[in-house]
Amino acid sequence: MKGISVSENPARPLRVAVIGSGPAGVYASDLLTKSDAVADGEVDVSIDIFDRYPAPFGLIRYGVAPDHPRIKGIITSLHKIMENPKLRFFGNVEYGTDVTLSELREHYDAVIFATGAYYDASLHIPGIDLEGSYGAADFVAWYDGHPDVSREWTLDAKEIAVLGNGNVALDVARVLSKHAEDLLVTEIPDNVYEGLKKSPVTDVHIFGRRGPAQMKFTPLELRELAKSRDVDIVLHEEEFQYDEASEAAIESNNQIKALIKTLDKWREEQKENPGTASRRLHLHFLQSPAEIVGDENGKVRAIRMERNELDGAGGIRPTGETVEYPVQAVYRAIGYHGSELPEIGYDVTRGVIPNEEGRVLDESESPIPGLYATGWIKRGPVGLIGSTKSDALETITHLLEDREFTATEADAESITEFLDSKGIEYTTWEGWHALDEHEQSLGQDATDAEGNPRKRVKVVPREDMVQISRSGQ
């Protein structure tokens, strides 16, 4: 049955469910509440944000290195948005398991999928499945205290390779090379500190396929490498090649110019002072992984890289020359990949929900009324916060253009009654406040390397997160 247009039924707000409480979902919700249609009184909105984790904020909580206070500060802005009375949070509710699409559509006029991309992109080279070969996303989840991963992580390698030239590669390499006590000023859980404290690491190698002028790091992330105590940055002069396209990129792009300026500064410092730190972080360029080499026990013992050269047009080509580096662990940080969701189409190649400017498409590539996507599950795992906001604006613009009343159970309390009837132990925004305060209290009871109270210590077990949150609801 065709839904009733909003203009025909202004008596109740447009009910919207957002699946995912990371930046994509929260920004979409915020933009929806601030839209002209809402500001002008043309329509009111009521938005419920669902997340499979008991706590909100998605990859900002579970995908950003703990020693990034500036990035973590995004939580402050998300926190302010979530205080809006038009928004509610339902944590510990998994789409497709606890609540199906058909059940959501009974309670909501529109559903926005903002589930992001949490899994490592694949790398198909010999030896990728050896013991000691890891996906960076799994390691990030471990050091960020993800509730659904093991509390243990094997850190017995003295020499480590990190594959990738993006910010995740820098995060992983920095955490691996840092001294554990220097992370005590962050929110890392005790099990992460104890694991990193035992690490015998001496050398971490970051490998990028392209040249210095094609780096995907942001300048701030790159400069932060130099702030690690007792860690020398090592650059290799033979890998600094610039062709005409590289020179043009440096000249025309301020970000690339800033990156090269930082590297050149470090190169000069390295010539004057080779360094005497107990740990070294090597930055390599123009090398592609060819093979991970194992020992007789099936464990990583080396990585074989193939050297590349610039092709003059902004690309690279292989030289056929290989170099083998002794390493006992390899972390691939070559990108994230979205995962398939029940009852929704999926583009396995791109790892996204098939959509047209945020409108979810069916098998015939026609928009499905009332279903939308935003963030990485919409466009793929590229772009920073600015891209996420513009992405969300496009999606909610179409949602408002299409808006219709279709929910048969439109009362705001009907969803809570439904979740209660299924015995789902959901958490709320008030519950997050309780968990937040508890984590801060744990920090006050702990100390950093200098004996000062810590700001917070992250709670890891899901059952504890749920119990603490629900006790404060």
Coordinates of C-alpha atoms in Angstrom, one line a residue:
M1 CA 0.0 0.0 0.0
K2 CA 1.3 3.4 -0.9
G3 CA 2.4 5.5 2.1
I4 CA 0.7 8.7 3.2
S5 CA 2.8 11.8 2.3
V6 CA 4.0 13.9 5.2
S7 CA 2.0 16.8 4.0
E8 CA -1.2 14.7 4.3
N9 CA -0.5 13.7 7.9
P10 CA 1.4 16.4 9.8
A11 CA 0.1 15.1 13.2
R12 CA 3.2 13.0 14.0
P13 CA 6.9 13.3 13.2
L14 CA 8.6 11.5 10.5
R15 CA 10.1 8.4 12.2
V16 CA 13.7 7.5 11.1
A17 CA 15.9 4.7 12.1
V18 CA 19.7 5.0 11.7
I19 CA 21.7 1.8 11.8
G20 CA 25.2 2.7 13.1
S21 CA 26.2 5.4 15.7
G22 CA 29.6 6.4 14.2
P23 CA 30.2 9.8 12.7
A24 CA 28.3 8.9 9.5
G25 CA 25.1 8.0 11.4
V26 CA 25.3 10.8 13.9
Y27 CA 26.1 13.5 11.3
A28 CA 23.2 12.3 9.1
S29 CA 20.9 12.5 12.1
D30 CA 22.2 16.0 13.0
L31 CA 21.7 17.3 9.4
L32 CA 18.2 15.9 9.3
T33 CA 17.2 17.7 12.5
K34 CA 18.7 21.0 11.1
S35 CA 17.3 20.7 7.6
D36 CA 15.2 23.6 6.2
A37 CA 12.1 21.4 6.2
V38 CA 12.4 20.8 9.9
A39 CA 13.5 24.4 10.7
D40 CA 10.5 25.8 8.7
G41 CA 8.1 23.6 10.5
E42 CA 7.2 21.7 7.3
V43 CA 7.9 18.4 9.0
D44 CA 9.1 17.2 12.4
V45 CA 11.4 14.3 12.9
S46 CA 12.0 11.6 15.5
I47 CA 15.3 9.7 15.1
D48 CA 16.4 6.5 16.8
I49 CA 20.1 5.5 16.3
F50 CA 20.8 1.8 16.7
D51 CA 24.2 0.2 17.2
R52 CA 25.3 -3.4 17.8
Y53 CA 27.8 -2.2 20.4
P54 CA 26.6 -1.1 23.9
A55 CA 28.5 2.2 23.5
P56 CA 28.1 4.8 20.8
F57 CA 30.5 6.4 18.3
G58 CA 31.6 3.4 16.2
L59 CA 35.1 3.7 14.6
I60 CA 35.8 6.8 16.7
R61 CA 35.7 4.6 19.8
Y62 CA 37.0 1.4 18.2
G63 CA 39.0 2.4 15.2
V64 CA 41.2 5.4 16.1
A65 CA 44.5 5.0 17.9
P66 CA 44.2 5.9 21.6
D67 CA 47.0 8.4 21.5
H68 CA 45.1 10.6 19.1
P69 CA 43.4 13.1 21.4
R70 CA 42.6 15.5 18.5
I71 CA 40.7 12.8 16.6
K72 CA 39.2 11.4 19.8
G73 CA 38.0 15.0 20.4
I74 CA 35.4 14.4 17.6
I75 CA 33.5 12.4 20.3
T76 CA 32.9 15.8 22.0
S77 CA 31.1 17.1 19.0
L78 CA 29.2 13.8 18.5
H79 CA 28.3 13.9 22.2
K80 CA 26.8 17.4 21.8
I81 CA 24.7 16.2 18.8
M82 CA 23.4 13.2 20.6
E83 CA 22.0 15.4 23.4
N84 CA 19.4 16.6 20.9
P85 CA 15.9 15.5 22.3
K86 CA 14.9 14.5 18.8
L87 CA 17.5 11.7 18.9
R88 CA 17.6 8.5 20.9
F89 CA 20.3 5.8 21.2
F90 CA 19.7 2.1 21.3
G91 CA 22.9 0.2 21.9
N92 CA 23.5 -3.5 22.1
V93 CA 20.9 -4.1 19.3
E94 CA 22.2 -5.8 16.2
Y95 CA 20.5 -5.3 12.9
G96 CA 19.5 -8.6 11.3
T97 CA 19.7 -10.5 14.5
D98 CA 17.9 -8.6 17.2
V99 CA 15.7 -6.7 14.8
T100 CA 15.0 -7.4 11.1
L101 CA 14.4 -5.0 8.3
S102 CA 10.7 -5.8 8.1
E103 CA 10.3 -5.2 11.9
L104 CA 12.1 -1.8 11.5
R105 CA 9.8 -0.8 8.7
E106 CA 6.8 -1.4 10.9
H107 CA 8.2 1.2 13.4
Y108 CA 9.9 3.7 11.0
D109 CA 9.1 5.6 7.8
A110 CA 12.7 5.5 6.7
V111 CA 15.9 3.6 7.5
I112 CA 19.4 4.9 7.0
F113 CA 22.3 2.4 7.0
A114 CA 25.5 3.9 8.3
T115 CA 27.3 0.7 9.3
G116 CA 30.7 1.7 8.0
A117 CA 33.5 -0.6 7.0
Y118 CA 35.2 -2.6 9.8
Y119 CA 37.1 -5.4 8.0
D120 CA 40.5 -5.5 6.3
A121 CA 40.7 -5.5 2.6
S122 CA 42.2 -8.7 1.2
L123 CA 45.8 -9.0 -0.1
H124 CA 46.4 -11.9 -2.4
I125 CA 50.1 -12.8 -2.2
P126 CA 51.9 -16.0 -1.2
G127 CA 52.2 -16.5 2.6
I128 CA 49.4 -14.1 3.5
D129 CA 47.9 -16.8 5.8
L130 CA 51.1 -17.6 7.7
E131 CA 51.2 -17.3 11.5
G132 CA 52.2 -13.8 12.3
S133 CA 50.4 -12.2 9.3
Y134 CA 47.6 -9.9 10.5
G135 CA 45.0 -7.5 9.3
A136 CA 45.5 -4.0 10.7
A137 CA 41.8 -3.7 11.5
D138 CA 42.0 -6.7 13.9
F139 CA 44.9 -5.2 15.7
V140 CA 43.3 -1.8 15.9
A141 CA 40.2 -3.5 17.4
W142 CA 42.4 -5.2 20.0
Y143 CA 44.3 -2.1 21.2
D144 CA 41.0 -0.1 21.2
G145 CA 39.4 -2.5 23.5
H146 CA 36.7 -3.8 21.1
P147 CA 34.2 -5.9 23.1
D148 CA 34.0 -8.7 20.6
V149 CA 37.7 -9.5 20.1
S150 CA 40.1 -11.6 22.1
R151 CA 41.8 -9.9 25.0
E152 CA 45.1 -11.5 23.9
W153 CA 47.4 -10.5 21.0
T154 CA 50.7 -12.1 20.2
L155 CA 53.5 -9.6 20.3
D156 CA 56.7 -11.6 20.1
A157 CA 58.3 -10.1 16.9
K158 CA 61.5 -8.0 17.1
E159 CA 61.1 -6.8 13.5
I160 CA 57.7 -6.0 12.0
A161 CA 56.4 -4.9 8.5
V162 CA 53.3 -2.7 8.1
L163 CA 51.9 -2.6 4.6
G164 CA 50.2 0.6 3.5
N165 CA 50.7 4.4 3.1
G166 CA 47.6 5.7 4.8
N167 CA 46.8 7.0 8.3
V168 CA 45.8 3.5 9.6
A169 CA 49.3 2.2 8.7
L170 CA 50.8 5.1 10.7
D171 CA 48.6 4.4 13.7
V172 CA 49.5 0.7 13.7
A173 CA 53.2 1.4 13.3
R174 CA 53.2 4.1 16.0
V175 CA 51.4 1.9 18.5
L176 CA 53.7 -1.1 17.8
S177 CA 56.9 1.0 18.1
K178 CA 55.9 3.1 21.2
H179 CA 56.9 2.1 24.7
A180 CA 53.9 0.8 26.5
E181 CA 54.2 3.2 29.5
D182 CA 53.9 6.2 27.1
L183 CA 50.4 5.0 26.3
L184 CA 49.2 5.0 29.9
V185 CA 48.1 8.6 29.5
T186 CA 45.4 7.3 27.1
E187 CA 42.3 5.2 27.7
I188 CA 43.9 1.8 26.8
P189 CA 42.7 -1.1 28.8
D190 CA 45.0 -2.9 31.2
N191 CA 45.3 -6.0 28.9
V192 CA 46.5 -3.9 26.1
Y193 CA 49.1 -2.2 28.2
E194 CA 50.3 -5.5 29.6
G195 CA 50.6 -7.0 26.1
L196 CA 52.5 -4.1 24.6
K197 CA 54.8 -3.9 27.7
K198 CA 56.1 -7.4 26.8
S199 CA 56.8 -6.6 23.2
P200 CA 60.5 -7.1 22.2
V201 CA 60.1 -4.9 19.1
T202 CA 63.2 -3.0 17.8
D203 CA 62.3 -2.2 14.2
V204 CA 59.0 -1.4 12.5
H205 CA 59.0 -1.0 8.7
I206 CA 56.2 0.9 6.9
F207 CA 56.0 0.1 3.2
G208 CA 54.2 2.1 0.5
R209 CA 53.9 1.1 -3.2
R210 CA 54.2 4.6 -4.5
G211 CA 56.7 7.4 -4.1
P212 CA 56.9 10.1 -1.3
A213 CA 54.8 12.5 -3.3
Q214 CA 52.0 10.0 -3.6
M215 CA 51.7 9.4 0.2
K216 CA 48.1 9.2 1.6
F217 CA 49.1 10.3 5.1
T218 CA 47.8 13.6 6.5
P219 CA 50.6 16.0 7.6
L220 CA 49.5 16.0 11.2
E221 CA 49.5 12.1 11.4
L222 CA 53.0 12.0 9.8
R223 CA 54.5 14.6 12.2
E224 CA 53.2 12.7 15.2
L225 CA 55.6 9.9 14.4
A226 CA 58.4 12.2 15.6
K227 CA 56.8 12.6 19.0
S228 CA 57.4 9.0 20.2
R229 CA 60.0 8.8 22.9
D230 CA 63.1 6.7 22.2
V231 CA 62.0 5.9 18.7
D232 CA 64.2 7.0 15.7
I233 CA 62.6 7.6 12.3
V234 CA 64.8 6.0 9.6
L235 CA 64.6 7.1 5.9
H236 CA 66.3 5.5 3.0
E237 CA 67.7 7.9 0.5
E238 CA 67.5 5.6 -2.5
E239 CA 63.7 5.5 -2.2
F240 CA 63.3 9.3 -2.6
Q241 CA 62.5 9.7 -6.3
Y242 CA 60.5 12.5 -8.0
D243 CA 59.4 12.6 -11.6
E244 CA 57.6 15.4 -13.4
A245 CA 54.2 14.4 -12.1
S246 CA 55.6 14.3 -8.5
E247 CA 57.1 17.7 -8.8
A248 CA 53.8 19.1 -10.2
A249 CA 51.9 17.4 -7.3
I250 CA 54.2 19.0 -4.7
E251 CA 53.9 22.4 -6.3
S252 CA 50.1 22.4 -6.6
N253 CA 49.0 20.5 -3.5
N254 CA 49.6 22.1 -0.1
Q255 CA 49.1 18.8 1.7
I256 CA 51.7 17.0 -0.3
K257 CA 54.0 20.0 0.0
A258 CA 53.7 19.8 3.8
L259 CA 54.4 16.0 3.8
I260 CA 57.5 16.4 1.7
K261 CA 58.7 19.3 3.9
T262 CA 58.4 17.1 6.9
L263 CA 60.3 14.2 5.3
D264 CA 63.0 16.6 4.0
K265 CA 63.5 17.9 7.6
W266 CA 63.9 14.4 8.9
R267 CA 66.3 13.5 6.2
E268 CA 68.5 16.4 7.1
E269 CA 68.3 15.6 10.8
Q270 CA 69.2 12.0 10.0
K271 CA 72.4 13.1 8.2
E272 CA 73.5 15.1 11.2
N273 CA 72.4 12.6 13.8
P274 CA 71.9 8.9 12.8
G275 CA 70.1 8.3 16.1
T276 CA 70.7 6.0 19.1
A277 CA 67.1 5.1 20.1
S278 CA 66.3 1.5 21.2
R279 CA 63.5 1.3 18.6
R280 CA 63.4 2.4 15.0
L281 CA 60.5 3.2 12.7
H282 CA 61.5 2.9 9.0
L283 CA 59.6 4.6 6.2
H284 CA 59.9 2.9 2.8
F285 CA 58.6 4.0 -0.5
L286 CA 58.3 2.4 -4.0
Q287 CA 58.0 -1.1 -2.8
S288 CA 55.2 -3.6 -3.3
P289 CA 54.7 -6.8 -1.3
A290 CA 55.5 -9.9 -3.4
E291 CA 55.6 -12.7 -0.8
I292 CA 55.5 -13.3 2.9
V293 CA 58.2 -15.9 3.6
G294 CA 57.6 -18.6 6.3
D295 CA 59.9 -20.8 8.3
E296 CA 59.6 -24.6 8.8
N297 CA 57.0 -24.1 11.5
G298 CA 54.7 -22.0 9.3
K299 CA 55.5 -18.7 11.0
V300 CA 56.6 -15.4 9.3
R301 CA 60.3 -15.0 9.0
A302 CA 60.7 -12.4 6.2
I303 CA 58.8 -10.3 3.7
R304 CA 59.9 -10.1 0.1
M305 CA 59.2 -6.7 -1.5
E306 CA 59.5 -5.8 -5.2
R307 CA 60.9 -2.4 -6.0
N308 CA 58.9 0.0 -8.1
E309 CA 59.9 3.1 -10.1
L310 CA 57.9 6.1 -11.1
D311 CA 56.4 6.1 -14.6
G312 CA 56.5 9.8 -15.2
A313 CA 52.7 10.2 -15.3
G314 CA 51.9 9.9 -11.6
G315 CA 51.9 6.1 -11.5
I316 CA 54.5 3.3 -10.8
R317 CA 55.8 0.3 -12.6
P318 CA 57.7 -2.8 -11.2
T319 CA 61.4 -3.0 -11.8
G320 CA 61.7 -6.8 -11.2
E321 CA 64.2 -6.2 -8.4
T322 CA 63.2 -7.8 -5.0
V323 CA 64.5 -7.1 -1.5
E324 CA 63.9 -9.4 1.4
Y325 CA 63.6 -8.0 4.9
P326 CA 63.8 -10.2 8.0
V327 CA 60.5 -9.7 9.9
Q328 CA 58.5 -12.0 12.3
A329 CA 55.2 -10.2 11.8
V330 CA 53.3 -8.5 9.0
Y331 CA 50.3 -6.1 9.4
R332 CA 48.4 -5.2 6.2
A333 CA 46.8 -1.7 6.4
I334 CA 45.8 -1.4 2.8
G335 CA 42.2 -0.4 3.5
Y336 CA 38.9 -1.4 5.0
H337 CA 36.0 -3.3 3.4
G338 CA 32.3 -3.1 4.3
S339 CA 30.3 -6.2 5.1
E340 CA 27.1 -7.6 3.8
L341 CA 23.9 -6.8 5.7
P342 CA 20.8 -9.1 5.9
E343 CA 17.9 -8.3 3.5
I344 CA 19.9 -5.6 1.7
G345 CA 21.8 -5.8 -1.6
Y346 CA 25.6 -5.8 -1.5
D347 CA 28.4 -5.0 -3.9
V348 CA 31.1 -7.5 -3.0
T349 CA 33.8 -5.8 -5.1
R350 CA 33.4 -2.4 -3.5
G351 CA 32.1 -3.5 -0.1
V352 CA 29.1 -1.2 -0.2
I353 CA 25.3 -1.2 -0.4
P354 CA 24.3 -0.5 -4.0
N355 CA 22.9 3.0 -4.0
E356 CA 22.4 6.1 -6.1
E357 CA 23.3 9.2 -4.1
G358 CA 22.3 7.4 -0.9
R359 CA 19.1 5.9 -2.2
V360 CA 19.4 2.1 -1.7
L361 CA 18.8 0.2 -5.0
D362 CA 17.2 -3.2 -5.6
E363 CA 18.4 -5.8 -8.0
S364 CA 17.0 -3.9 -11.0
E365 CA 18.8 -0.8 -9.8
S366 CA 15.6 1.0 -8.9
P367 CA 15.5 2.9 -5.6
I368 CA 13.8 1.1 -2.7
P369 CA 11.3 3.5 -1.0
G370 CA 12.4 4.4 2.5
L371 CA 15.9 2.8 2.5
Y372 CA 19.0 4.9 2.4
A373 CA 22.8 4.6 3.0
T374 CA 25.5 7.0 4.2
G375 CA 29.2 7.0 5.1
W376 CA 31.6 4.2 4.1
I377 CA 28.9 1.6 3.5
K378 CA 27.6 4.1 0.9
R379 CA 30.7 5.3 -0.9
G380 CA 33.5 2.9 0.3
P381 CA 36.2 3.5 2.9
V382 CA 37.6 6.8 1.6
G383 CA 37.6 10.3 2.8
L384 CA 37.7 11.9 6.2
I385 CA 35.2 13.6 8.4
G386 CA 34.5 16.4 5.9
S387 CA 33.5 13.8 3.3
T388 CA 31.3 12.1 5.8
K389 CA 29.3 15.3 6.4
S390 CA 28.8 16.1 2.7
D391 CA 27.9 12.5 2.1
A392 CA 25.2 12.6 4.8
L393 CA 23.8 15.8 3.4
E394 CA 23.3 14.2 0.0
T395 CA 21.5 11.3 1.6
I396 CA 19.2 13.2 3.9
T397 CA 18.3 15.6 1.1
H398 CA 16.9 12.7 -0.9
L399 CA 15.2 11.2 2.2
L400 CA 13.3 14.5 2.7
E401 CA 12.4 14.7 -1.0
D402 CA 11.0 11.2 -0.9
R403 CA 9.4 11.4 2.6
E404 CA 6.3 9.4 3.2
F405 CA 4.5 8.1 6.3
T406 CA 4.6 4.3 6.1
A407 CA 5.2 3.0 9.7
T408 CA 2.2 1.2 11.1
E409 CA 3.7 1.3 14.7
A410 CA 4.7 5.0 14.7
D411 CA 4.5 5.8 18.4
A412 CA 7.9 6.5 19.8
E413 CA 7.4 4.0 22.7
S414 CA 6.4 1.2 20.4
I415 CA 10.0 0.3 19.6
T416 CA 11.0 0.1 23.3
E417 CA 8.0 -2.1 24.0
F418 CA 9.0 -4.3 21.0
L419 CA 12.6 -4.6 22.2
D420 CA 11.5 -5.4 25.7
S421 CA 9.1 -8.1 24.4
K422 CA 12.1 -9.8 22.7
G423 CA 14.2 -9.6 25.9
I424 CA 16.9 -7.5 24.3
E425 CA 19.1 -5.8 26.8
Y426 CA 19.5 -2.6 25.0
T427 CA 21.4 0.4 26.3
T428 CA 20.4 4.1 26.0
W429 CA 22.0 7.5 25.9
E430 CA 21.5 7.8 29.7
G431 CA 23.3 4.4 29.9
W432 CA 26.2 5.8 28.0
H433 CA 26.5 8.6 30.5
A434 CA 26.8 6.0 33.3
L435 CA 29.4 4.0 31.4
D436 CA 31.3 7.2 30.5
E437 CA 31.4 8.2 34.2
H438 CA 32.5 4.7 35.2
E439 CA 35.4 4.7 32.7
Q440 CA 36.5 8.1 34.0
S441 CA 36.4 6.8 37.6
L442 CA 38.6 3.9 36.6
G443 CA 41.1 6.4 35.3
Q444 CA 41.1 8.3 38.6
D445 CA 41.9 5.0 40.4
A446 CA 44.8 4.3 38.0
T447 CA 48.0 6.2 37.3
D448 CA 50.2 6.8 34.3
A449 CA 54.0 6.4 34.1
E450 CA 54.5 9.6 36.1
G451 CA 52.1 8.7 38.8
N452 CA 49.3 11.0 37.7
P453 CA 45.7 9.9 37.5
R454 CA 44.6 8.8 34.1
K455 CA 41.7 10.5 32.3
R456 CA 39.8 7.2 31.8
V457 CA 40.3 3.5 31.3
K458 CA 38.1 1.8 28.8
V459 CA 35.8 -1.0 29.9
V460 CA 36.2 -4.0 27.5
P461 CA 33.9 -6.9 28.3
R462 CA 30.5 -6.5 26.6
E463 CA 28.6 -7.9 29.5
D464 CA 30.2 -5.3 31.9
M465 CA 29.4 -2.5 29.4
V466 CA 25.8 -3.6 29.3
Q467 CA 25.4 -4.0 33.0
I468 CA 27.0 -0.7 33.8
S469 CA 24.9 1.1 31.2
R470 CA 21.6 -0.4 32.1
S471 CA 22.2 0.3 35.8
G472 CA 22.3 4.0 34.9
Q473 CA 19.3 4.0 32.6

